[in-house]
């Protein structure tokens, strides 16, 4: 069974920084991994995704502030968050996707880590 465990969340002042980590169990490797967030009363949204270590994509409102990276040897995903804003407050989830022979990819989710940015 594949497990994704997020860590690194917490309370930070506006303008501060946090680094989130997502550790995947075992030797399983995902084709695509990403960070998503969900604020109370709002839908979950994509923050950043990475395919291998080459292709990345960011939500418009985090470009220039957040950086996604992946350590394949350690099977760990990171999200460096700088210049944090109160609107970044949300539960951040790690997602891994594995392609299948047919149909859509299989998705695996972590349980999330809370990020709170004070004004």
mmCIF file of C-alpha atoms in Angstrom:
data_model
loop_
_atom_site.group_PDB
_atom_site.id
_atom_site.type_symbol
_atom_site.label_atom_id
_atom_site.label_comp_id
_atom_site.label_asym_id
_atom_site.label_seq_id
_atom_site.Cartn_x
_atom_site.Cartn_y
_atom_site.Cartn_z
ATOM 1 C CA UNK A 1 0.000 0.000 0.000
ATOM 2 C CA UNK A 2 1.337 3.418 -0.987
ATOM 3 C CA UNK A 3 1.417 6.128 1.656
ATOM 4 C CA UNK A 4 2.130 9.838 1.316
ATOM 5 C CA UNK A 5 2.953 11.779 4.475
ATOM 6 C CA UNK A 6 3.174 15.574 4.496
ATOM 7 C CA UNK A 7 5.109 17.616 7.016
ATOM 8 C CA UNK A 8 6.454 21.131 7.504
ATOM 9 C CA UNK A 9 3.243 23.071 7.938
ATOM 10 C CA UNK A 10 2.687 25.532 10.721
ATOM 11 C CA UNK A 11 1.947 29.106 11.685
ATOM 12 C CA UNK A 12 3.968 31.851 10.051
ATOM 13 C CA UNK A 13 3.726 35.609 9.703
ATOM 14 C CA UNK A 14 2.985 37.238 6.381
ATOM 15 C CA UNK A 15 6.161 37.527 4.363
ATOM 16 C CA UNK A 16 7.688 34.494 6.010
ATOM 17 C CA UNK A 17 8.653 31.132 4.579
ATOM 18 C CA UNK A 18 7.842 27.468 5.033
ATOM 19 C CA UNK A 19 9.114 24.303 3.418
ATOM 20 C CA UNK A 20 6.712 21.423 3.007
ATOM 21 C CA UNK A 21 7.815 17.841 2.537
ATOM 22 C CA UNK A 22 5.962 14.804 1.262
ATOM 23 C CA UNK A 23 7.509 11.409 1.844
ATOM 24 C CA UNK A 24 6.320 8.454 -0.199
ATOM 25 C CA UNK A 25 6.598 4.997 1.293
ATOM 26 C CA UNK A 26 8.789 2.262 -0.089
ATOM 27 C CA UNK A 27 10.432 2.370 -3.466
ATOM 28 C CA UNK A 28 7.314 3.261 -5.437
ATOM 29 C CA UNK A 29 7.809 6.124 -7.870
ATOM 30 C CA UNK A 30 5.027 8.314 -9.201
ATOM 31 C CA UNK A 31 4.989 9.612 -12.741
ATOM 32 C CA UNK A 32 3.541 12.910 -11.572
ATOM 33 C CA UNK A 33 3.439 14.553 -8.167
ATOM 34 C CA UNK A 34 1.990 17.786 -6.947
ATOM 35 C CA UNK A 35 0.805 20.017 -4.165
ATOM 36 C CA UNK A 36 -2.814 21.023 -3.751
ATOM 37 C CA UNK A 37 -4.494 23.167 -1.146
ATOM 38 C CA UNK A 38 -7.946 23.669 0.239
ATOM 39 C CA UNK A 39 -9.122 26.577 2.350
ATOM 40 C CA UNK A 40 -12.303 26.368 4.456
ATOM 41 C CA UNK A 41 -15.376 26.795 2.296
ATOM 42 C CA UNK A 42 -13.389 26.641 -0.928
ATOM 43 C CA UNK A 43 -12.650 23.956 -3.479
ATOM 44 C CA UNK A 44 -9.321 22.207 -3.609
ATOM 45 C CA UNK A 45 -6.941 23.793 -6.078
ATOM 46 C CA UNK A 46 -3.680 22.881 -7.718
ATOM 47 C CA UNK A 47 -0.660 24.736 -6.394
ATOM 48 C CA UNK A 48 2.224 23.130 -8.247
ATOM 49 C CA UNK A 49 2.946 19.911 -10.115
ATOM 50 C CA UNK A 50 6.086 18.234 -11.350
ATOM 51 C CA UNK A 51 6.692 15.476 -13.873
ATOM 52 C CA UNK A 52 10.043 13.794 -13.253
ATOM 53 C CA UNK A 53 12.401 16.691 -12.488
ATOM 54 C CA UNK A 54 11.959 18.613 -15.695
ATOM 55 C CA UNK A 55 8.411 19.780 -16.268
ATOM 56 C CA UNK A 56 6.723 21.951 -13.668
ATOM 57 C CA UNK A 57 3.534 23.955 -13.518
ATOM 58 C CA UNK A 58 2.363 26.522 -10.982
ATOM 59 C CA UNK A 59 -0.856 28.239 -10.126
ATOM 60 C CA UNK A 60 -0.760 31.854 -11.232
ATOM 61 C CA UNK A 61 -0.965 33.285 -7.730
ATOM 62 C CA UNK A 62 2.078 31.372 -6.445
ATOM 63 C CA UNK A 63 4.446 31.877 -9.366
ATOM 64 C CA UNK A 64 7.649 33.510 -8.242
ATOM 65 C CA UNK A 65 6.960 32.677 -4.602
ATOM 66 C CA UNK A 66 6.702 28.879 -4.465
ATOM 67 C CA UNK A 67 9.088 26.283 -5.838
ATOM 68 C CA UNK A 68 8.315 22.607 -6.252
ATOM 69 C CA UNK A 69 11.104 20.053 -6.337
ATOM 70 C CA UNK A 70 11.535 16.319 -6.139
ATOM 71 C CA UNK A 71 14.271 14.135 -4.710
ATOM 72 C CA UNK A 72 13.842 10.832 -6.493
ATOM 73 C CA UNK A 73 16.575 9.106 -4.495
ATOM 74 C CA UNK A 74 14.787 9.903 -1.237
ATOM 75 C CA UNK A 75 11.342 9.562 -2.803
ATOM 76 C CA UNK A 76 10.363 12.918 -1.360
ATOM 77 C CA UNK A 77 8.512 15.918 -2.751
ATOM 78 C CA UNK A 78 9.116 19.469 -1.518
ATOM 79 C CA UNK A 79 7.399 22.808 -1.719
ATOM 80 C CA UNK A 80 9.421 25.862 -0.779
ATOM 81 C CA UNK A 81 7.036 28.693 0.031
ATOM 82 C CA UNK A 82 8.375 32.222 0.293
ATOM 83 C CA UNK A 83 6.696 35.588 0.737
ATOM 84 C CA UNK A 84 3.676 33.924 2.246
ATOM 85 C CA UNK A 85 0.374 35.763 2.284
ATOM 86 C CA UNK A 86 -2.714 35.287 4.460
ATOM 87 C CA UNK A 87 -4.562 33.996 1.407
ATOM 88 C CA UNK A 88 -2.106 31.090 1.293
ATOM 89 C CA UNK A 89 -3.705 29.748 4.462
ATOM 90 C CA UNK A 90 -5.051 26.273 3.735
ATOM 91 C CA UNK A 91 -4.509 22.588 4.228
ATOM 92 C CA UNK A 92 -1.847 21.496 1.780
ATOM 93 C CA UNK A 93 -2.071 18.032 0.283
ATOM 94 C CA UNK A 94 0.492 15.953 -1.522
ATOM 95 C CA UNK A 95 -0.690 13.985 -4.543
ATOM 96 C CA UNK A 96 0.974 11.257 -6.525
ATOM 97 C CA UNK A 97 -0.321 9.940 -9.837
ATOM 98 C CA UNK A 98 0.571 6.698 -11.559
ATOM 99 C CA UNK A 99 -0.311 6.036 -15.153
ATOM 100 C CA UNK A 100 -2.245 2.892 -15.974
ATOM 101 C CA UNK A 101 -2.325 0.787 -19.109
ATOM 102 C CA UNK A 102 -5.853 1.965 -19.808
ATOM 103 C CA UNK A 103 -8.014 4.690 -18.424
ATOM 104 C CA UNK A 104 -7.010 7.645 -16.247
ATOM 105 C CA UNK A 105 -4.074 7.640 -13.820
ATOM 106 C CA UNK A 106 -4.432 6.316 -10.300
ATOM 107 C CA UNK A 107 -4.232 9.069 -7.698
ATOM 108 C CA UNK A 108 -2.884 8.832 -4.163
ATOM 109 C CA UNK A 109 -3.351 11.552 -1.562
ATOM 110 C CA UNK A 110 -1.665 12.419 1.677
ATOM 111 C CA UNK A 111 -3.677 13.499 4.694
ATOM 112 C CA UNK A 112 -2.554 17.102 4.504
ATOM 113 C CA UNK A 113 -0.627 19.599 6.581
ATOM 114 C CA UNK A 114 -2.013 22.889 7.851
ATOM 115 C CA UNK A 115 -0.416 26.148 6.764
ATOM 116 C CA UNK A 116 -1.603 29.286 8.517
ATOM 117 C CA UNK A 117 -0.321 32.726 7.570
ATOM 118 C CA UNK A 118 -1.127 35.548 9.953
ATOM 119 C CA UNK A 119 -1.692 39.135 8.847
#
